[in-house]
mmCIF file of C-alpha atoms and ligand atoms in Angstrom:
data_model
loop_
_atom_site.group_PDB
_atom_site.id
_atom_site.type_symbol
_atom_site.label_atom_id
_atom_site.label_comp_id
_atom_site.label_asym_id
_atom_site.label_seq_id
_atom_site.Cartn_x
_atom_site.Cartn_y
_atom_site.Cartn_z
ATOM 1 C CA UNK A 1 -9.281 -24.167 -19.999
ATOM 2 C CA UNK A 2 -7.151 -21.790 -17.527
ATOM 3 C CA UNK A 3 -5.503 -18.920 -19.153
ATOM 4 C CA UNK A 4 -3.370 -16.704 -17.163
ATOM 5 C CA UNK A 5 -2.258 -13.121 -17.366
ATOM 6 C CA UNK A 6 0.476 -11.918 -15.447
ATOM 7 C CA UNK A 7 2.169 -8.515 -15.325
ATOM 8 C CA UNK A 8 2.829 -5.210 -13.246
ATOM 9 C CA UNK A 9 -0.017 -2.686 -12.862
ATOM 10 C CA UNK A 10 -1.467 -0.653 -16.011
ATOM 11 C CA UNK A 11 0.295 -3.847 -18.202
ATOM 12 C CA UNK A 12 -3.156 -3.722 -19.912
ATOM 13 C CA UNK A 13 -4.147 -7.210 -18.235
ATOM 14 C CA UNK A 14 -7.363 -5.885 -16.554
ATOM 15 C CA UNK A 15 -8.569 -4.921 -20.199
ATOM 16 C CA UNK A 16 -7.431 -7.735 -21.818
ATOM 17 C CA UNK A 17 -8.779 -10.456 -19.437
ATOM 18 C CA UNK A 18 -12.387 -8.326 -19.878
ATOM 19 C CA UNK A 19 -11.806 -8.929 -23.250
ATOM 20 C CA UNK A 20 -10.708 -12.254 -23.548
ATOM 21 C CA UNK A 21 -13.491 -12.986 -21.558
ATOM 22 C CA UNK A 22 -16.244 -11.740 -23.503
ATOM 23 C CA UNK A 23 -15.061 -12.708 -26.919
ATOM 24 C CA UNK A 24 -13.896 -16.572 -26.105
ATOM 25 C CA UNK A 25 -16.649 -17.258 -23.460
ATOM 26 C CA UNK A 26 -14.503 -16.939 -20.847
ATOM 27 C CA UNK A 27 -15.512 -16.061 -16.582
ATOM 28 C CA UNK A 28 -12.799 -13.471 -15.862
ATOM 29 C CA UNK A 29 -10.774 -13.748 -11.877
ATOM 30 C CA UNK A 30 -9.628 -10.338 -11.178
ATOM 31 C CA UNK A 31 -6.888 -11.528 -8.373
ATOM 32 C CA UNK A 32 -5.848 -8.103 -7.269
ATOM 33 C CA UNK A 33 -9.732 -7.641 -6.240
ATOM 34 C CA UNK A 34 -9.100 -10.335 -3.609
ATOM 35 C CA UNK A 35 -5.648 -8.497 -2.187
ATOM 36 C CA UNK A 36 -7.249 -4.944 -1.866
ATOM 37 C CA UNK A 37 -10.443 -6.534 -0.209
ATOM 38 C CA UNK A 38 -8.547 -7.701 2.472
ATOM 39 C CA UNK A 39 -6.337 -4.096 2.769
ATOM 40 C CA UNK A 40 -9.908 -2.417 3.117
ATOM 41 C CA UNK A 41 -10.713 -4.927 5.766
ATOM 42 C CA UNK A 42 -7.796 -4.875 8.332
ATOM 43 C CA UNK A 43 -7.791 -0.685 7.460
ATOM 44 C CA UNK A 44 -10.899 -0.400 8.644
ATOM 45 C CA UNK A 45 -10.608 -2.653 11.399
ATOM 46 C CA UNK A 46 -7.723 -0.636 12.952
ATOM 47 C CA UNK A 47 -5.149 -3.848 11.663
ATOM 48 C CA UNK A 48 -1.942 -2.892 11.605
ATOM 49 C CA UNK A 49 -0.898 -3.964 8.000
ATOM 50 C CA UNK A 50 2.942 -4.516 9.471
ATOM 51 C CA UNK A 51 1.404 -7.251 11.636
ATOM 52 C CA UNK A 52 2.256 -9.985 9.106
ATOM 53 C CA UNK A 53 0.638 -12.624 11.569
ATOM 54 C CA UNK A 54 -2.469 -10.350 12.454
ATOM 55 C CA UNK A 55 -2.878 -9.429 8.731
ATOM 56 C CA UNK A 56 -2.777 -13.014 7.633
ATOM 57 C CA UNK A 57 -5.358 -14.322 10.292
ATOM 58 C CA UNK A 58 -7.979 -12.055 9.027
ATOM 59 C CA UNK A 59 -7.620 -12.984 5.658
ATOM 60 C CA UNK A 60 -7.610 -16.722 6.767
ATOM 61 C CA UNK A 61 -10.664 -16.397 8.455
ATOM 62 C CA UNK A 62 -12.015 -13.577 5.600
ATOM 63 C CA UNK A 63 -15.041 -15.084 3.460
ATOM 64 C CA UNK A 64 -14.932 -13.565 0.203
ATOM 65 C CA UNK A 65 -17.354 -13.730 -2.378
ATOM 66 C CA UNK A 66 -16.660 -12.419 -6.032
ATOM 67 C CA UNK A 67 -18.207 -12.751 -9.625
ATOM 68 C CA UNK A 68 -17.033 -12.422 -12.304
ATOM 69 C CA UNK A 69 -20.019 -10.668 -14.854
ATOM 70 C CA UNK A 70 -19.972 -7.220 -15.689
ATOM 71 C CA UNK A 71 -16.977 -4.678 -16.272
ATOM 72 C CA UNK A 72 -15.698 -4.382 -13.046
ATOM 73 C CA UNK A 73 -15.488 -7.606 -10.802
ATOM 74 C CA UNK A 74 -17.813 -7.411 -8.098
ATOM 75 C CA UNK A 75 -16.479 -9.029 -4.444
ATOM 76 C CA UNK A 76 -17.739 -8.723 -1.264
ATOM 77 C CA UNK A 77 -15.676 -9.551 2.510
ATOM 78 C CA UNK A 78 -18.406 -11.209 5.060
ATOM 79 C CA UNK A 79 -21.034 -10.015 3.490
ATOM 80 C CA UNK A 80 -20.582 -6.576 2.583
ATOM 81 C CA UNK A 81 -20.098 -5.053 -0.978
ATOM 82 C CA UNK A 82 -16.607 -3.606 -1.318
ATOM 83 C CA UNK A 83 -16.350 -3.519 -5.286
ATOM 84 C CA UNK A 84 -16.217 0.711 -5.188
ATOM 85 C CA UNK A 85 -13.895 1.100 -1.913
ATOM 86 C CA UNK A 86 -11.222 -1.369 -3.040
ATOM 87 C CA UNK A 87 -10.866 1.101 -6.404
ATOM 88 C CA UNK A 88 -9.666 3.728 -4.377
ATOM 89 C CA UNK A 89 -6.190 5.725 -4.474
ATOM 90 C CA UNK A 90 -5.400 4.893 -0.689
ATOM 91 C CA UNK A 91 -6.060 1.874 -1.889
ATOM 92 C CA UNK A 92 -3.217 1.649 -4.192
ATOM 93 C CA UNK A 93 -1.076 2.894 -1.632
ATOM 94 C CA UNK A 94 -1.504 0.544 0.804
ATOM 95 C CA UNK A 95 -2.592 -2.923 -1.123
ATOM 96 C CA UNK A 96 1.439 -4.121 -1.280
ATOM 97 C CA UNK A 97 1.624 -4.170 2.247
ATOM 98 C CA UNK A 98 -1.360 -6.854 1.952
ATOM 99 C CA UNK A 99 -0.118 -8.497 -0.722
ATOM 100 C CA UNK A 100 3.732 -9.323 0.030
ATOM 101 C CA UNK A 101 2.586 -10.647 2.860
ATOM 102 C CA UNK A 102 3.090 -14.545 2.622
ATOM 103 C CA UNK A 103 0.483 -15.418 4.921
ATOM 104 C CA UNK A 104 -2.118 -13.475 3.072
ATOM 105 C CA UNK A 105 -1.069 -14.908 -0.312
ATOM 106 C CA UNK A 106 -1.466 -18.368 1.426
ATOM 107 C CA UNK A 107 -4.615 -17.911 2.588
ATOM 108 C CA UNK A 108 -6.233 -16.091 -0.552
ATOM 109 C CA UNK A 109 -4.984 -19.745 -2.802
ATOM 110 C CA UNK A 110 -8.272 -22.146 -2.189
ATOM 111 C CA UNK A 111 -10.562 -18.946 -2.970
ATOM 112 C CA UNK A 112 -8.579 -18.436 -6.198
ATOM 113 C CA UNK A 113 -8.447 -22.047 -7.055
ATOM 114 C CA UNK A 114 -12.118 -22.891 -6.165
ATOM 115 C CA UNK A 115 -13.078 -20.609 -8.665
ATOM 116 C CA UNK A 116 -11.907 -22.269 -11.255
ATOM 117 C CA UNK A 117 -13.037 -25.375 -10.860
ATOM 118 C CA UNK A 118 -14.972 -26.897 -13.763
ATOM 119 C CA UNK A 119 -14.748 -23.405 -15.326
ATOM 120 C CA UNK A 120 -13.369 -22.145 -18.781
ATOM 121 C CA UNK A 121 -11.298 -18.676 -16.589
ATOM 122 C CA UNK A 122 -8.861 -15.919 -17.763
ATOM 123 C CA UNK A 123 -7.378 -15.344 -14.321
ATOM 124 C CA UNK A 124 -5.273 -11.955 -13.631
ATOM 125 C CA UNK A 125 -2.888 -11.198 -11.513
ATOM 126 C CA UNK A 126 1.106 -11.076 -10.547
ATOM 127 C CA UNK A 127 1.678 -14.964 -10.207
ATOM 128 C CA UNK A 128 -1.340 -16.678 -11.484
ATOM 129 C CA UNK A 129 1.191 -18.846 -13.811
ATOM 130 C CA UNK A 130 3.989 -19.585 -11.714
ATOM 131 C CA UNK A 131 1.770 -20.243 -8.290
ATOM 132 C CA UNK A 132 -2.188 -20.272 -8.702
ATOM 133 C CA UNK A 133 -2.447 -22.234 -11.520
ATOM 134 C CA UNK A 134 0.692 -23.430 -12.981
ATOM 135 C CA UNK A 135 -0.519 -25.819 -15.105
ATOM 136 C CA UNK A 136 -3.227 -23.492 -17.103
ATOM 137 C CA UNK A 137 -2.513 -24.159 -20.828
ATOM 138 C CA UNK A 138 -1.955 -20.738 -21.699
ATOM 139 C CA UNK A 139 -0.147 -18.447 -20.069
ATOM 140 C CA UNK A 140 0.530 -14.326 -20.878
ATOM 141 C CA UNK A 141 3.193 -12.347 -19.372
ATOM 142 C CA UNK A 142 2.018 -8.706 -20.046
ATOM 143 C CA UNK A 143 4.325 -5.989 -19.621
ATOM 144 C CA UNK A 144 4.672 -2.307 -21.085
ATOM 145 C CA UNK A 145 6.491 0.713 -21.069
ATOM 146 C CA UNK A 146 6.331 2.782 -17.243
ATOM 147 C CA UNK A 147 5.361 5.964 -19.022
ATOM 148 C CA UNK A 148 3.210 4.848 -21.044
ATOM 149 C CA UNK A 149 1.529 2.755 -17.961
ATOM 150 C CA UNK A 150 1.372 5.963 -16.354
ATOM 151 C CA UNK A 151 -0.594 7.864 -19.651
ATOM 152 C CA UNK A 152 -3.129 5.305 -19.944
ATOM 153 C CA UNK A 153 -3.926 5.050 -16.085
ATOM 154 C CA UNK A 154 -4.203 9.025 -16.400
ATOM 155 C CA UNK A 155 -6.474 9.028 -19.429
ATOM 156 C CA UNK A 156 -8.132 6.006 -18.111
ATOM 157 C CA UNK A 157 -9.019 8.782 -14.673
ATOM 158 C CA UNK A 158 -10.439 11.503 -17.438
ATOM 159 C CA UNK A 159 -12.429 9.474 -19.895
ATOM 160 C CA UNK A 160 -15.468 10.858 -18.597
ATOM 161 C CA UNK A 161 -14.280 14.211 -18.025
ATOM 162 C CA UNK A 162 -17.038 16.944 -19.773
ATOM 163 C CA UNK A 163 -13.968 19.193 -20.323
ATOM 164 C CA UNK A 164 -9.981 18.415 -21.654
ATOM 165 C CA UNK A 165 -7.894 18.814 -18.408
ATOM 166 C CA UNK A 166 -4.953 21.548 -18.680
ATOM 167 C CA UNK A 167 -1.814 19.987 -20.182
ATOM 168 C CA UNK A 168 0.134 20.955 -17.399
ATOM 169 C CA UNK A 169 -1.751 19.797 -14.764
ATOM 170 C CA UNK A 170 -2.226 16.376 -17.378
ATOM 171 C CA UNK A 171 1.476 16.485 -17.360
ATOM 172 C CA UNK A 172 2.173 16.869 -13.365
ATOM 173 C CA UNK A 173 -0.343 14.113 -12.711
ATOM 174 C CA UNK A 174 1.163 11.769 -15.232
ATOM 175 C CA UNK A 175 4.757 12.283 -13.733
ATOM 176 C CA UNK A 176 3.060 11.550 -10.174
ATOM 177 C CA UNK A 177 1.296 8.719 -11.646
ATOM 178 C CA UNK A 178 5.016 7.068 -12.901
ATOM 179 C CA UNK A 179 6.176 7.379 -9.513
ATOM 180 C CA UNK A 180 3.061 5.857 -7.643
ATOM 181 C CA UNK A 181 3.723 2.919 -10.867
ATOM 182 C CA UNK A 182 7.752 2.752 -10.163
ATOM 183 C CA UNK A 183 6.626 2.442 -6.007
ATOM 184 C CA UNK A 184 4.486 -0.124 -6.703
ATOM 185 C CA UNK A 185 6.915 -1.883 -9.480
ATOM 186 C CA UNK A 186 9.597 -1.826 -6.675
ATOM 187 C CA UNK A 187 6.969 -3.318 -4.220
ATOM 188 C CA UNK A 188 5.387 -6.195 -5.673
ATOM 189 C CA UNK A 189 8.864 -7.472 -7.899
ATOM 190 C CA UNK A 190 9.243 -10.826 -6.262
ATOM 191 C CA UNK A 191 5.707 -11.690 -7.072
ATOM 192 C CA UNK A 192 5.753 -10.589 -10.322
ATOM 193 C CA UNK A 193 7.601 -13.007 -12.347
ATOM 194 C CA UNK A 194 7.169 -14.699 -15.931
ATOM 195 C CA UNK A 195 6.272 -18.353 -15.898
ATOM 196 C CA UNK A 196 9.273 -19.583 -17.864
ATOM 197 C CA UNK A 197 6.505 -21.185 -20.367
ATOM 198 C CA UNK A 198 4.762 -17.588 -20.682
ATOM 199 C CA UNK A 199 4.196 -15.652 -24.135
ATOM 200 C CA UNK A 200 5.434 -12.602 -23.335
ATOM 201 C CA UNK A 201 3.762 -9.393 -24.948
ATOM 202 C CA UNK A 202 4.693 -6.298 -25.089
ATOM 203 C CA UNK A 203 1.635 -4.071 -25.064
ATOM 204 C CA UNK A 204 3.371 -0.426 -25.474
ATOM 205 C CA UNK A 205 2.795 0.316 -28.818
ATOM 206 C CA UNK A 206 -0.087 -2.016 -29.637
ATOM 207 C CA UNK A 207 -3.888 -2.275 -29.403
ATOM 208 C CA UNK A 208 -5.604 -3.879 -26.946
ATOM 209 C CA UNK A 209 -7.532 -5.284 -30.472
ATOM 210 C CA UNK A 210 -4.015 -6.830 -31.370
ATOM 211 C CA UNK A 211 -3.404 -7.831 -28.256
ATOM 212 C CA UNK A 212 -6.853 -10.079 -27.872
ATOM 213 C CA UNK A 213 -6.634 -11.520 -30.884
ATOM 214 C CA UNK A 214 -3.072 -12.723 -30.454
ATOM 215 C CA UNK A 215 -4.511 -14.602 -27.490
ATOM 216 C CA UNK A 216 -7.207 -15.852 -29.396
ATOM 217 C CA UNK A 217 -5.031 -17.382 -31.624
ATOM 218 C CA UNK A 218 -2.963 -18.531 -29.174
ATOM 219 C CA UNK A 219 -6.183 -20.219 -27.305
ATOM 220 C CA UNK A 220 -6.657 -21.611 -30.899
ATOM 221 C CA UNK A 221 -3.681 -23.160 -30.847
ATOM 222 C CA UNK A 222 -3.536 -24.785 -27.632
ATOM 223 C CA UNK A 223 -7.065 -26.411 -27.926
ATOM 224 C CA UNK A 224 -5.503 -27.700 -30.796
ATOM 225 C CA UNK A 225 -2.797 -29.873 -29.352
HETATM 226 O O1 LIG B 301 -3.639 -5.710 -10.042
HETATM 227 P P1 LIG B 301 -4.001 -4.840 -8.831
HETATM 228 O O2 LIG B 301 -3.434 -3.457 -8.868
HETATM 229 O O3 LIG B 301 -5.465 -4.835 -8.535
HETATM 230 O O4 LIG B 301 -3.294 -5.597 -7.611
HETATM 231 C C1 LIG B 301 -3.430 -5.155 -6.286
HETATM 232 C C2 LIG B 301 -2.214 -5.577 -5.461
HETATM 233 O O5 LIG B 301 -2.167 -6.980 -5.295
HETATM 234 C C3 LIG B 301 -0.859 -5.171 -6.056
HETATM 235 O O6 LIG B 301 -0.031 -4.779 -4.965
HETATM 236 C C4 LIG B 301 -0.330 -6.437 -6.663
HETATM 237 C C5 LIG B 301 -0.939 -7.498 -5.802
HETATM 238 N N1 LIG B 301 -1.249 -8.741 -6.478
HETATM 239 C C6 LIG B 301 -0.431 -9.822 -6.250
HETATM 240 O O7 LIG B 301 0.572 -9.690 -5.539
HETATM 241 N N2 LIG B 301 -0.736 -11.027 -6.814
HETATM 242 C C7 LIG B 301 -1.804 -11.158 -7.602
HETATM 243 N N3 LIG B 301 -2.095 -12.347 -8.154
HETATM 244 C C8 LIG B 301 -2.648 -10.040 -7.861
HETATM 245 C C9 LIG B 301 -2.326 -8.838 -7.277
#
């Protein structure tokens, strides 16, 4: 069984897909791992990411390797571990360029698809439903409110803080953080859009508890039929 979740960044979907994962027995495909792998790449190789056909041929010819164990996908690019550098704030920054390029999404499709062959996956990303695997059998459009996109990914930074953080400097991070989201938002629209057959959820006010066992039922149901 496919499920996928789609949805803008700090939707929730990274947490839920863990989730899903580990209480249904599903292997979890972090797609945005596979973009920002191939941003690291052509950065450090001096690429220019506005080279659409440059860009494109080194993902093309790119052999990526990722599994999906563990609490953070690991993937590596010929070879080499990047599961910490693709993490990175200049990361974020520069990953759209990669990823509305239509050559790269091309070429990152068989890598996506293999994976999930003869496998029970929750696969995240922006278009997992309407392009990677349209015909999974259950499919979760996740969206939620900017600001509070932009709290969590803040609190998410400082869970392992030894001290609180000033509020003010809490509050002047958060307000960056909601334009870096509304940036990106703007940037990846046109690949981020509901399947038309996609439960859409909501995740603002709700727990990420809620939230997984709504899918469960939901995977419940569909085995079902
Ligand atoms: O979910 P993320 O922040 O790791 O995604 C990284 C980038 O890749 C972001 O610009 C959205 C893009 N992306 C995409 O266009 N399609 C996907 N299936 C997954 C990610």
């Amino acid at each position: 069984m496919i499920i996928a979740i789609d949805g803008p960044a700090g939707s929730g979907k990274s947490t839920v897909a863990r989730e899903v994962a580990r209480r249904f027995g599903f292997e979890k495909l972090d797609t945005g791992a596979l973009y920002r792998a191939v941003a690291v790449v052509c950065s450090e190789e001096g690429i220019d990411l506005a080279d659409l056909d440059a860009v494109a041929a080194r993902a093309e010819a790119l052999e990526l390797a990722f599994e999906a164990t563990g609490e953070a996908a690991r993937i590596a690019a010929d070879g080499r571990d990047l599961s910490d550098e693709i993490r990175t704030s200049r990361v974020d920054r520069i990953v759209s360029a990669v990823a509305t390029n239509p050559g790269v999404r091309r070429a990152l499709l068989p890598a996506q698809r293999s994976f999930a062959c003869g496998r029970d996956v929750v696969a995240e990303g922006r278009d997992i439903g309407t392009v990677v695997f349209p015909a999974a059998e259950l499919k979760v459009f996740l969206t939620a409110d900017p600001r509070e996109r932009a709290h969590r990914r803040v609190a998410q930074r400082h869970e392992h803080d030894g001290a609180p953080a000033p509020a003010g400097a809490l509050a002047r991070e958060e307000a960056e953080t909601l334009a870096d989201i509304e940036r990106r938002d703007a940037a990846d629209a046109a690949n981020t859009v509901p399947a038309a057959d996609a439960v859409r959820i909501d995740s603002t006010s709700r727990t990420i508890d809620e939230i997984v066992c709504e899918i469960g039922r939901l995977i419940a149901e569909r085995r079902a039929s």
